[in-house]
């Protein structure tokens, strides 16, 4: 079955819900804060839909004496969030909710167990409906614990994806969903069950299975792309993707975490498919033609809420990664029915425009060198820092391991603040917009260079760099003395190398 026929078979059983941002409040307190005065941080992880790395995480500082904490934000749609205080709690929140949460600091006692605490690990009050819903969810979370433990390690989703043929993986997904549904059915006879929980758990279980399947499809596509020239990897059987026939493209009444993850993976699946089509279409010879092809594809092969989500995600990625003139040309008079998506695009565009013209704060310097590729290219780039020890970081904004090292890099820079050490960052495979915006929003101090792609390729080849992040150390004469230096997250190892040169 063609992808076009498959997507046209996706049926809509409902009209999409109107999303409208409303003030939502989560307040609470930590009981017995004096028992563990250093454990006064509560982490909130919001639904990841259309969030950039780190944007869906927030840490609340509870009062050290009273244990009181407060979160006030605007939410546009009912969603699942995680509240973490030593352990994670699933919460379901609707725009306009006012939820009060009590957390028990006794959970930090090494010898304690949840069922031996003087009071429960978490309790809810405030809005009666929200409190009943989340108390019922906490009961289910405990009820599901044997299955959560079972589907880890050897039986984890990731392990099944990497080690199963498609038919075996389908059996895995079906059996796992059956087990969870059997537990869910038993839980509905428990006294702590509240009927308001049912639509949330149905959404969670349905989209957890959908997410697993589409993640398998994307992983399979990646293996074909990366290793198809070394081994024969046949296409997936057509019937594997038939589950998408059941998908309702207007289903947005509530978004559990699994639902949001499915939408992101489904977007990637469609992009993988259309990019493959464009690679085979010899009539596409310019960026404008590629953009027009993508736009038509989304218009004809998605519907309703899903179409507007795909459009929003695509335009947000374009704003972050395409040249400013391309954004201005193609964004045009785009109008979406979903006001939340429309506002996300407008906000992202305004934010990027502000970053493009912003003056870097103290401690951050941007340099775009000339684009010539010469034998002495690297020497030219580091020449301004002669007389100092240089720690070079090769990175890119899309590289998760690179970004994970950045907080440690900023800390390392503070350690050598008054010493003759330069922290030099060379960014490759990114637009200038993505480069500047990432440095400024993440406050990555240091000297930042944006060589051209051809220049970065020449440098990678010279030093035999096969992956990023990668680090070099130069002595005061500009000579590379450590070609594979320790990472910033290994500060003592870095210090050992720098000490020899200072």
Tab-separated table of C-alpha atoms in Angstrom:
chain	number	residue	atom	x	y	z
A	1	UNK	CA	0.000	0.000	0.000
A	2	UNK	CA	1.327	3.444	-0.891
A	3	UNK	CA	1.882	6.034	1.808
A	4	UNK	CA	-0.741	8.261	0.149
A	5	UNK	CA	-3.412	5.571	0.396
A	6	UNK	CA	-2.368	4.718	3.921
A	7	UNK	CA	-2.632	8.303	5.130
A	8	UNK	CA	-5.919	8.898	3.346
A	9	UNK	CA	-7.237	5.884	5.250
A	10	UNK	CA	-6.542	7.630	8.586
A	11	UNK	CA	-10.022	8.393	9.835
A	12	UNK	CA	-11.286	11.315	11.859
A	13	UNK	CA	-13.991	10.598	14.394
A	14	UNK	CA	-14.019	14.024	16.018
A	15	UNK	CA	-13.475	17.705	15.489
A	16	UNK	CA	-10.193	18.990	16.944
A	17	UNK	CA	-10.515	20.715	20.293
A	18	UNK	CA	-9.906	24.458	20.451
A	19	UNK	CA	-6.753	25.153	22.398
A	20	UNK	CA	-6.665	28.295	24.511
A	21	UNK	CA	-3.942	29.253	26.972
A	22	UNK	CA	-5.184	29.640	30.552
A	23	UNK	CA	-3.488	30.404	33.842
A	24	UNK	CA	-2.650	27.139	35.598
A	25	UNK	CA	-1.259	26.874	39.121
A	26	UNK	CA	0.543	24.048	40.908
A	27	UNK	CA	1.423	24.862	44.496
A	28	UNK	CA	2.424	22.678	47.382
A	29	UNK	CA	4.854	22.005	50.140
A	30	UNK	CA	7.400	19.473	51.242
A	31	UNK	CA	6.415	17.827	54.507
A	32	UNK	CA	9.165	17.457	57.137
A	33	UNK	CA	11.668	19.657	55.212
A	34	UNK	CA	13.909	19.755	58.289
A	35	UNK	CA	14.735	16.059	57.773
A	36	UNK	CA	16.559	16.753	54.505
A	37	UNK	CA	17.164	20.514	54.217
A	38	UNK	CA	19.313	20.092	51.103
A	39	UNK	CA	16.564	18.237	49.231
A	40	UNK	CA	14.348	21.242	48.567
A	41	UNK	CA	14.171	21.209	44.770
A	42	UNK	CA	11.160	19.928	42.871
A	43	UNK	CA	11.618	19.326	39.150
A	44	UNK	CA	8.723	19.719	36.710
A	45	UNK	CA	8.916	18.204	33.240
A	46	UNK	CA	6.225	19.477	30.896
A	47	UNK	CA	4.781	17.782	27.859
A	48	UNK	CA	7.528	17.881	25.151
A	49	UNK	CA	5.260	18.905	22.249
A	50	UNK	CA	7.069	21.541	20.130
A	51	UNK	CA	9.670	22.131	22.845
A	52	UNK	CA	13.362	22.614	22.115
A	53	UNK	CA	15.999	20.838	24.213
A	54	UNK	CA	15.659	21.859	27.853
A	55	UNK	CA	12.573	24.044	27.327
A	56	UNK	CA	10.215	21.583	28.976
A	57	UNK	CA	12.205	21.345	32.238
A	58	UNK	CA	11.760	23.602	35.244
A	59	UNK	CA	13.195	23.378	38.757
A	60	UNK	CA	11.202	24.817	41.661
A	61	UNK	CA	13.038	25.867	44.820
A	62	UNK	CA	10.962	25.117	47.923
A	63	UNK	CA	11.288	27.366	50.960
A	64	UNK	CA	13.927	25.859	53.246
A	65	UNK	CA	11.788	26.391	56.368
A	66	UNK	CA	8.182	25.956	55.288
A	67	UNK	CA	8.809	23.666	52.314
A	68	UNK	CA	6.371	25.711	50.207
A	69	UNK	CA	6.806	25.857	46.411
A	70	UNK	CA	4.708	27.404	43.646
A	71	UNK	CA	4.433	27.157	39.872
A	72	UNK	CA	2.217	29.482	37.886
A	73	UNK	CA	2.201	29.113	34.116
A	74	UNK	CA	-0.070	29.144	31.080
A	75	UNK	CA	-1.142	25.879	29.485
A	76	UNK	CA	-3.043	25.667	26.210
A	77	UNK	CA	-4.164	22.029	26.258
A	78	UNK	CA	-4.754	19.161	28.735
A	79	UNK	CA	-1.477	17.336	29.167
A	80	UNK	CA	0.589	14.911	31.193
A	81	UNK	CA	3.537	16.305	33.121
A	82	UNK	CA	6.101	14.735	35.444
A	83	UNK	CA	6.823	15.941	38.940
A	84	UNK	CA	10.139	14.683	40.287
A	85	UNK	CA	11.104	14.622	43.957
A	86	UNK	CA	13.551	11.750	44.281
A	87	UNK	CA	11.084	9.702	42.259
A	88	UNK	CA	8.833	10.665	39.368
A	89	UNK	CA	5.072	11.201	39.557
A	90	UNK	CA	2.721	11.354	36.577
A	91	UNK	CA	0.305	14.288	36.774
A	92	UNK	CA	-2.563	15.168	34.452
A	93	UNK	CA	-3.235	18.883	34.217
A	94	UNK	CA	-5.896	20.844	32.350
A	95	UNK	CA	-5.657	24.561	31.516
A	96	UNK	CA	-7.156	26.564	34.377
A	97	UNK	CA	-6.423	23.911	37.024
A	98	UNK	CA	-5.320	24.842	40.524
A	99	UNK	CA	-3.653	21.829	42.094
A	100	UNK	CA	-2.095	21.556	45.557
A	101	UNK	CA	0.565	18.879	46.087
A	102	UNK	CA	2.171	17.657	49.299
A	103	UNK	CA	5.457	15.747	49.039
A	104	UNK	CA	7.002	13.774	51.887
A	105	UNK	CA	10.722	14.384	52.589
A	106	UNK	CA	10.893	11.027	54.393
A	107	UNK	CA	11.216	9.454	50.958
A	108	UNK	CA	14.892	10.536	51.019
A	109	UNK	CA	15.611	8.269	54.009
A	110	UNK	CA	17.755	5.430	52.697
A	111	UNK	CA	15.989	2.850	54.840
A	112	UNK	CA	12.430	4.015	54.105
A	113	UNK	CA	9.966	2.450	51.706
A	114	UNK	CA	6.912	4.167	50.290
A	115	UNK	CA	4.571	1.926	52.278
A	116	UNK	CA	6.296	2.667	55.605
A	117	UNK	CA	6.158	6.476	55.437
A	118	UNK	CA	4.230	8.316	58.154
A	119	UNK	CA	2.189	9.960	55.396
A	120	UNK	CA	1.981	9.063	51.674
A	121	UNK	CA	4.823	10.093	49.394
A	122	UNK	CA	2.466	12.453	47.535
A	123	UNK	CA	-1.026	13.822	48.257
A	124	UNK	CA	-3.349	16.099	46.292
A	125	UNK	CA	-5.946	18.755	47.073
A	126	UNK	CA	-7.131	22.032	45.571
A	127	UNK	CA	-9.414	21.706	42.532
A	128	UNK	CA	-11.535	18.658	43.530
A	129	UNK	CA	-11.660	17.105	40.041
A	130	UNK	CA	-7.924	17.565	39.462
A	131	UNK	CA	-7.127	16.220	42.936
A	132	UNK	CA	-9.255	13.079	42.462
A	133	UNK	CA	-7.829	12.478	38.995
A	134	UNK	CA	-4.205	12.700	40.118
A	135	UNK	CA	-4.717	10.707	43.309
A	136	UNK	CA	-6.211	7.962	41.135
A	137	UNK	CA	-3.240	8.215	38.757
A	138	UNK	CA	-0.806	7.854	41.660
A	139	UNK	CA	-2.618	4.674	42.661
A	140	UNK	CA	-2.332	3.333	39.117
A	141	UNK	CA	1.331	4.266	38.951
A	142	UNK	CA	1.970	2.032	41.980
A	143	UNK	CA	-0.272	-0.662	40.487
A	144	UNK	CA	1.722	-0.617	37.230
A	145	UNK	CA	5.079	-0.905	39.024
A	146	UNK	CA	5.614	-4.667	38.367
A	147	UNK	CA	5.157	-4.074	34.633
A	148	UNK	CA	7.437	-1.039	34.636
A	149	UNK	CA	10.119	-3.178	36.300
A	150	UNK	CA	9.510	-6.023	33.857
A	151	UNK	CA	9.894	-3.904	30.729
A	152	UNK	CA	13.357	-2.624	31.540
A	153	UNK	CA	16.813	-3.754	30.447
A	154	UNK	CA	16.485	-6.890	28.288
A	155	UNK	CA	12.756	-6.373	27.712
A	156	UNK	CA	12.908	-2.613	27.160
A	157	UNK	CA	11.405	-0.981	24.082
A	158	UNK	CA	14.820	0.157	22.855
A	159	UNK	CA	16.260	-3.329	23.182
A	160	UNK	CA	13.297	-4.809	21.288
A	161	UNK	CA	13.724	-2.262	18.487
A	162	UNK	CA	17.415	-3.012	18.039
A	163	UNK	CA	17.169	-6.789	18.278
A	164	UNK	CA	13.860	-7.809	16.676
A	165	UNK	CA	12.652	-8.478	13.163
A	166	UNK	CA	9.443	-6.621	12.324
A	167	UNK	CA	7.130	-9.581	12.983
A	168	UNK	CA	8.761	-10.299	16.353
A	169	UNK	CA	8.624	-6.615	17.278
A	170	UNK	CA	4.903	-6.495	16.465
A	171	UNK	CA	4.363	-9.453	18.809
A	172	UNK	CA	6.345	-7.621	21.497
A	173	UNK	CA	4.241	-4.444	21.153
A	174	UNK	CA	0.932	-6.331	21.126
A	175	UNK	CA	1.814	-8.466	24.152
A	176	UNK	CA	3.131	-5.505	26.137
A	177	UNK	CA	-0.051	-3.505	25.473
A	178	UNK	CA	-2.184	-6.527	26.434
A	179	UNK	CA	-0.388	-6.837	29.767
A	180	UNK	CA	-0.808	-3.163	30.571
A	181	UNK	CA	-4.484	-3.277	29.605
A	182	UNK	CA	-5.028	-6.326	31.806
A	183	UNK	CA	-3.517	-4.476	34.780
A	184	UNK	CA	-5.563	-1.397	33.869
A	185	UNK	CA	-8.765	-3.473	33.866
A	186	UNK	CA	-7.946	-4.868	37.316
A	187	UNK	CA	-7.186	-1.421	38.672
A	188	UNK	CA	-10.636	-0.141	37.700
A	189	UNK	CA	-12.081	-2.349	40.463
A	190	UNK	CA	-9.792	-0.819	43.098
A	191	UNK	CA	-11.247	1.690	45.605
A	192	UNK	CA	-8.809	4.462	44.575
A	193	UNK	CA	-9.953	4.334	40.925
A	194	UNK	CA	-11.774	7.429	39.663
A	195	UNK	CA	-13.633	7.320	36.300
A	196	UNK	CA	-12.060	10.623	35.216
A	197	UNK	CA	-8.808	8.683	34.765
A	198	UNK	CA	-10.157	6.493	31.943
A	199	UNK	CA	-9.708	8.790	28.895
A	200	UNK	CA	-6.171	9.681	30.003
A	201	UNK	CA	-5.040	6.065	30.343
A	202	UNK	CA	-6.710	5.047	27.096
A	203	UNK	CA	-4.744	7.844	25.405
A	204	UNK	CA	-1.522	6.766	27.136
A	205	UNK	CA	-1.812	3.066	26.233
A	206	UNK	CA	-2.936	3.661	22.647
A	207	UNK	CA	-0.180	6.130	21.845
A	208	UNK	CA	2.490	4.209	23.697
A	209	UNK	CA	1.904	1.359	21.221
A	210	UNK	CA	1.747	3.763	18.256
A	211	UNK	CA	4.949	5.470	19.389
A	212	UNK	CA	6.801	2.155	19.668
A	213	UNK	CA	5.820	1.149	16.139
A	214	UNK	CA	6.667	4.444	14.458
A	215	UNK	CA	9.970	4.611	16.361
A	216	UNK	CA	10.759	1.147	14.966
A	217	UNK	CA	9.946	2.418	11.460
A	218	UNK	CA	12.233	5.436	11.855
A	219	UNK	CA	15.050	3.325	13.287
A	220	UNK	CA	14.686	0.887	10.404
A	221	UNK	CA	14.847	3.767	7.934
A	222	UNK	CA	18.018	5.045	9.628
A	223	UNK	CA	19.660	1.614	9.373
A	224	UNK	CA	18.816	1.467	5.673
A	225	UNK	CA	20.329	4.908	5.121
A	226	UNK	CA	23.497	4.288	7.125
A	227	UNK	CA	24.219	0.642	6.379
A	228	UNK	CA	22.296	-0.155	3.192
A	229	UNK	CA	25.478	0.013	1.149
A	230	UNK	CA	27.159	-2.630	3.335
A	231	UNK	CA	24.310	-5.096	3.801
A	232	UNK	CA	20.976	-5.840	2.211
A	233	UNK	CA	18.193	-4.382	4.350
A	234	UNK	CA	14.786	-4.960	2.712
A	235	UNK	CA	11.866	-2.556	3.150
A	236	UNK	CA	9.466	-3.192	6.003
A	237	UNK	CA	6.385	-5.265	5.118
A	238	UNK	CA	3.507	-3.002	4.068
A	239	UNK	CA	1.247	-4.403	6.763
A	240	UNK	CA	3.577	-3.205	9.526
A	241	UNK	CA	2.329	0.375	9.105
A	242	UNK	CA	-1.362	-0.524	8.932
A	243	UNK	CA	-1.844	0.626	12.516
A	244	UNK	CA	-1.859	4.172	11.121
A	245	UNK	CA	-5.262	3.454	9.593
A	246	UNK	CA	-6.643	3.628	13.130
A	247	UNK	CA	-5.042	6.974	13.894
A	248	UNK	CA	-7.477	9.886	14.229
A	249	UNK	CA	-5.656	12.997	12.913
A	250	UNK	CA	-7.997	15.274	14.893
A	251	UNK	CA	-7.334	13.590	18.241
A	252	UNK	CA	-6.119	16.441	20.455
A	253	UNK	CA	-8.550	16.378	23.376
A	254	UNK	CA	-5.651	15.584	25.710
A	255	UNK	CA	-1.980	14.798	25.172
A	256	UNK	CA	-0.225	12.293	27.361
A	257	UNK	CA	3.559	12.078	27.112
A	258	UNK	CA	3.251	9.049	24.821
A	259	UNK	CA	0.878	10.978	22.562
A	260	UNK	CA	3.344	13.858	22.210
A	261	UNK	CA	6.235	11.468	21.531
A	262	UNK	CA	4.168	9.727	18.854
A	263	UNK	CA	3.434	13.037	17.106
A	264	UNK	CA	7.149	13.900	17.044
A	265	UNK	CA	8.115	10.475	15.674
A	266	UNK	CA	5.255	10.537	13.175
A	267	UNK	CA	6.509	13.903	11.916
A	268	UNK	CA	9.995	12.417	11.518
A	269	UNK	CA	8.543	9.426	9.680
A	270	UNK	CA	6.773	11.679	7.184
A	271	UNK	CA	9.903	13.785	6.734
A	272	UNK	CA	11.990	10.664	6.149
A	273	UNK	CA	9.509	9.537	3.509
A	274	UNK	CA	9.263	12.835	1.663
A	275	UNK	CA	13.029	13.394	1.752
A	276	UNK	CA	13.535	9.991	0.176
A	277	UNK	CA	11.023	10.905	-2.532
A	278	UNK	CA	12.776	14.216	-3.221
A	279	UNK	CA	16.172	12.504	-3.483
A	280	UNK	CA	14.733	10.365	-6.281
A	281	UNK	CA	13.027	13.288	-8.041
A	282	UNK	CA	15.538	14.785	-10.489
A	283	UNK	CA	13.268	17.774	-11.229
A	284	UNK	CA	13.954	19.255	-7.781
A	285	UNK	CA	17.077	21.359	-8.236
A	286	UNK	CA	16.647	24.295	-5.836
A	287	UNK	CA	15.727	25.018	-2.220
A	288	UNK	CA	12.555	26.804	-3.383
A	289	UNK	CA	11.424	23.738	-5.302
A	290	UNK	CA	12.133	21.523	-2.295
A	291	UNK	CA	10.124	23.847	-0.053
A	292	UNK	CA	7.169	23.829	-2.456
A	293	UNK	CA	7.304	20.030	-2.648
A	294	UNK	CA	7.296	19.710	1.154
A	295	UNK	CA	4.426	22.171	1.485
A	296	UNK	CA	2.262	20.307	-1.034
A	297	UNK	CA	3.122	17.016	0.642
A	298	UNK	CA	1.926	18.187	4.058
A	299	UNK	CA	-1.209	19.726	2.575
A	300	UNK	CA	-2.258	16.565	0.721
A	301	UNK	CA	-1.144	13.799	3.067
A	302	UNK	CA	-2.125	15.005	6.519
A	303	UNK	CA	-5.395	16.305	7.898
A	304	UNK	CA	-6.864	18.595	10.534
A	305	UNK	CA	-4.991	18.957	13.796
A	306	UNK	CA	-2.168	16.678	12.639
A	307	UNK	CA	-1.607	18.740	9.491
A	308	UNK	CA	-1.345	21.947	11.499
A	309	UNK	CA	1.010	20.321	13.999
A	310	UNK	CA	3.236	19.158	11.142
A	311	UNK	CA	3.180	22.630	9.579
A	312	UNK	CA	4.004	24.282	12.901
A	313	UNK	CA	6.907	21.955	13.611
A	314	UNK	CA	8.261	22.338	10.083
A	315	UNK	CA	8.124	26.143	10.161
A	316	UNK	CA	9.678	26.290	13.631
A	317	UNK	CA	12.572	24.142	12.404
A	318	UNK	CA	12.928	26.358	9.349
A	319	UNK	CA	13.053	29.496	11.536
A	320	UNK	CA	15.769	27.935	13.682
A	321	UNK	CA	17.870	26.503	10.863
A	322	UNK	CA	17.262	28.326	7.578
A	323	UNK	CA	18.810	31.652	6.540
A	324	UNK	CA	16.782	34.681	7.609
A	325	UNK	CA	15.920	35.637	4.019
A	326	UNK	CA	14.469	32.168	3.355
A	327	UNK	CA	12.331	32.399	6.489
A	328	UNK	CA	11.009	35.815	5.504
A	329	UNK	CA	10.258	34.609	1.977
A	330	UNK	CA	8.404	31.412	2.865
A	331	UNK	CA	6.691	32.215	6.152
A	332	UNK	CA	4.532	34.745	4.322
A	333	UNK	CA	0.929	34.953	5.413
A	334	UNK	CA	0.683	31.492	6.952
A	335	UNK	CA	-2.505	31.223	8.997
A	336	UNK	CA	-3.376	28.202	11.131
A	337	UNK	CA	-6.710	27.433	12.777
A	338	UNK	CA	-4.977	26.319	15.959
A	339	UNK	CA	-4.122	29.610	17.706
A	340	UNK	CA	-1.485	27.910	19.881
A	341	UNK	CA	0.452	26.735	16.826
A	342	UNK	CA	0.156	30.135	15.161
A	343	UNK	CA	1.504	31.860	18.273
A	344	UNK	CA	4.376	29.355	18.577
A	345	UNK	CA	5.538	30.189	15.061
A	346	UNK	CA	5.229	33.946	15.600
A	347	UNK	CA	7.014	33.786	18.965
A	348	UNK	CA	9.848	31.640	17.603
A	349	UNK	CA	10.326	33.957	14.640
A	350	UNK	CA	10.381	37.074	16.842
A	351	UNK	CA	12.804	35.407	19.250
A	352	UNK	CA	15.198	34.423	16.464
A	353	UNK	CA	15.054	37.888	14.938
A	354	UNK	CA	15.945	39.405	18.311
A	355	UNK	CA	18.848	36.979	18.723
A	356	UNK	CA	20.204	37.726	15.260
A	357	UNK	CA	20.554	41.400	16.150
A	358	UNK	CA	21.419	41.036	19.852
A	359	UNK	CA	24.733	42.262	21.231
A	360	UNK	CA	26.496	39.295	22.864
A	361	UNK	CA	26.814	39.602	26.645
A	362	UNK	CA	30.187	39.797	28.340
A	363	UNK	CA	32.066	36.517	28.045
A	364	UNK	CA	30.659	35.545	24.640
A	365	UNK	CA	32.346	36.476	21.351
A	366	UNK	CA	31.171	35.524	17.851
A	367	UNK	CA	33.565	35.296	14.893
A	368	UNK	CA	32.697	34.329	11.313
A	369	UNK	CA	36.039	33.869	9.484
A	370	UNK	CA	36.573	34.244	5.760
A	371	UNK	CA	35.634	31.115	3.837
A	372	UNK	CA	38.970	30.323	2.175
A	373	UNK	CA	40.322	26.805	2.605
A	374	UNK	CA	44.129	26.850	2.728
A	375	UNK	CA	46.786	24.462	4.088
A	376	UNK	CA	47.328	26.791	7.041
A	377	UNK	CA	43.576	27.181	7.755
A	378	UNK	CA	43.680	25.937	11.347
A	379	UNK	CA	46.790	27.976	12.130
A	380	UNK	CA	45.014	31.118	10.856
A	381	UNK	CA	41.998	30.455	13.053
A	382	UNK	CA	44.032	30.035	16.254
A	383	UNK	CA	46.742	32.648	15.508
A	384	UNK	CA	45.016	35.445	17.524
A	385	UNK	CA	45.511	33.401	20.691
A	386	UNK	CA	49.284	32.915	20.455
A	387	UNK	CA	50.902	33.034	23.860
A	388	UNK	CA	47.951	31.331	25.525
A	389	UNK	CA	46.892	27.731	26.039
A	390	UNK	CA	43.837	26.933	23.908
A	391	UNK	CA	41.146	24.348	24.640
A	392	UNK	CA	39.238	23.705	21.395
A	393	UNK	CA	35.680	22.342	21.368
A	394	UNK	CA	34.215	20.960	18.099
A	395	UNK	CA	30.423	20.907	18.385
A	396	UNK	CA	27.032	21.524	16.733
A	397	UNK	CA	23.671	22.689	18.164
A	398	UNK	CA	21.881	19.472	17.103
A	399	UNK	CA	24.473	17.235	18.808
A	400	UNK	CA	22.978	16.090	22.124
A	401	UNK	CA	26.311	14.852	23.607
A	402	UNK	CA	27.869	18.204	22.669
A	403	UNK	CA	25.132	20.126	24.442
A	404	UNK	CA	25.332	17.892	27.504
A	405	UNK	CA	28.947	19.015	27.943
A	406	UNK	CA	28.215	22.763	27.813
A	407	UNK	CA	27.312	23.354	31.487
A	408	UNK	CA	30.544	21.611	32.499
A	409	UNK	CA	32.440	23.730	29.965
A	410	UNK	CA	31.090	26.963	31.475
A	411	UNK	CA	32.100	25.724	34.942
A	412	UNK	CA	35.558	24.810	33.644
A	413	UNK	CA	35.983	28.305	32.217
A	414	UNK	CA	35.292	29.807	35.627
A	415	UNK	CA	38.060	27.653	37.063
A	416	UNK	CA	40.569	29.233	34.629
A	417	UNK	CA	39.028	32.700	34.540
A	418	UNK	CA	42.192	34.573	35.523
A	419	UNK	CA	44.668	32.320	33.763
A	420	UNK	CA	46.116	32.295	30.269
A	421	UNK	CA	43.617	29.773	28.874
A	422	UNK	CA	41.297	30.390	25.910
A	423	UNK	CA	38.164	28.317	25.344
A	424	UNK	CA	37.591	28.212	21.595
A	425	UNK	CA	34.431	26.686	20.098
A	426	UNK	CA	34.286	25.618	16.430
A	427	UNK	CA	30.718	24.981	15.264
A	428	UNK	CA	29.993	22.922	12.166
A	429	UNK	CA	26.965	21.747	10.204
A	430	UNK	CA	24.612	24.491	11.390
A	431	UNK	CA	23.203	27.752	10.125
A	432	UNK	CA	24.428	31.016	11.605
A	433	UNK	CA	20.996	31.517	13.162
A	434	UNK	CA	21.044	28.155	14.916
A	435	UNK	CA	24.639	28.734	16.025
A	436	UNK	CA	24.052	32.196	17.501
A	437	UNK	CA	20.701	31.359	19.068
A	438	UNK	CA	22.032	28.230	20.780
A	439	UNK	CA	25.049	30.037	22.238
A	440	UNK	CA	22.953	32.951	23.483
A	441	UNK	CA	19.977	31.008	24.850
A	442	UNK	CA	22.233	28.474	26.590
A	443	UNK	CA	24.690	31.214	27.684
A	444	UNK	CA	27.739	29.284	26.477
A	445	UNK	CA	30.635	31.580	27.318
A	446	UNK	CA	33.838	31.509	25.274
A	447	UNK	CA	35.052	32.498	21.806
A	448	UNK	CA	32.774	31.057	19.124
A	449	UNK	CA	33.883	30.548	15.523
A	450	UNK	CA	31.581	29.531	12.666
A	451	UNK	CA	33.814	28.232	9.850
A	452	UNK	CA	32.206	27.206	6.565
A	453	UNK	CA	31.227	23.576	5.978
A	454	UNK	CA	34.211	23.168	3.616
A	455	UNK	CA	36.564	24.569	6.252
A	456	UNK	CA	35.204	22.272	8.954
A	457	UNK	CA	35.567	19.264	6.646
A	458	UNK	CA	39.212	20.194	6.004
A	459	UNK	CA	39.897	20.498	9.741
A	460	UNK	CA	38.135	17.221	10.515
A	461	UNK	CA	40.183	15.439	7.868
A	462	UNK	CA	43.435	16.952	9.095
A	463	UNK	CA	42.937	15.788	12.683
A	464	UNK	CA	41.058	12.584	11.723
A	465	UNK	CA	37.992	13.670	13.703
A	466	UNK	CA	35.210	11.171	13.043
A	467	UNK	CA	32.579	12.428	15.463
A	468	UNK	CA	31.647	15.239	17.821
A	469	UNK	CA	32.025	16.426	20.466
A	470	UNK	CA	35.789	16.411	20.060
A	471	UNK	CA	38.438	18.402	21.905
A	472	UNK	CA	41.999	19.547	21.236
A	473	UNK	CA	44.535	21.310	23.432
A	474	UNK	CA	47.122	23.744	22.001
A	475	UNK	CA	50.223	24.991	23.772
A	476	UNK	CA	51.286	28.650	23.878
A	477	UNK	CA	52.980	28.393	20.464
A	478	UNK	CA	49.788	27.183	18.776
A	479	UNK	CA	50.978	23.593	18.458
A	480	UNK	CA	48.364	20.868	18.986
A	481	UNK	CA	49.713	18.821	21.883
A	482	UNK	CA	46.597	16.762	22.727
A	483	UNK	CA	44.551	15.632	19.709
A	484	UNK	CA	41.931	13.772	21.732
A	485	UNK	CA	41.580	15.813	24.911
A	486	UNK	CA	39.319	14.939	27.861
A	487	UNK	CA	35.801	16.347	27.909
A	488	UNK	CA	34.764	19.264	30.165
A	489	UNK	CA	32.772	16.777	32.256
A	490	UNK	CA	36.171	15.299	33.201
A	491	UNK	CA	37.567	18.486	34.813
A	492	UNK	CA	40.387	16.820	36.716
A	493	UNK	CA	41.653	15.109	33.560
A	494	UNK	CA	41.476	18.421	31.658
A	495	UNK	CA	43.270	20.201	34.505
A	496	UNK	CA	46.031	17.609	34.443
A	497	UNK	CA	46.696	18.394	30.773
A	498	UNK	CA	46.450	22.177	31.129
A	499	UNK	CA	48.708	22.224	34.202
A	500	UNK	CA	51.614	21.004	32.111
A	501	UNK	CA	51.284	23.943	29.735
A	502	UNK	CA	50.663	26.888	32.082
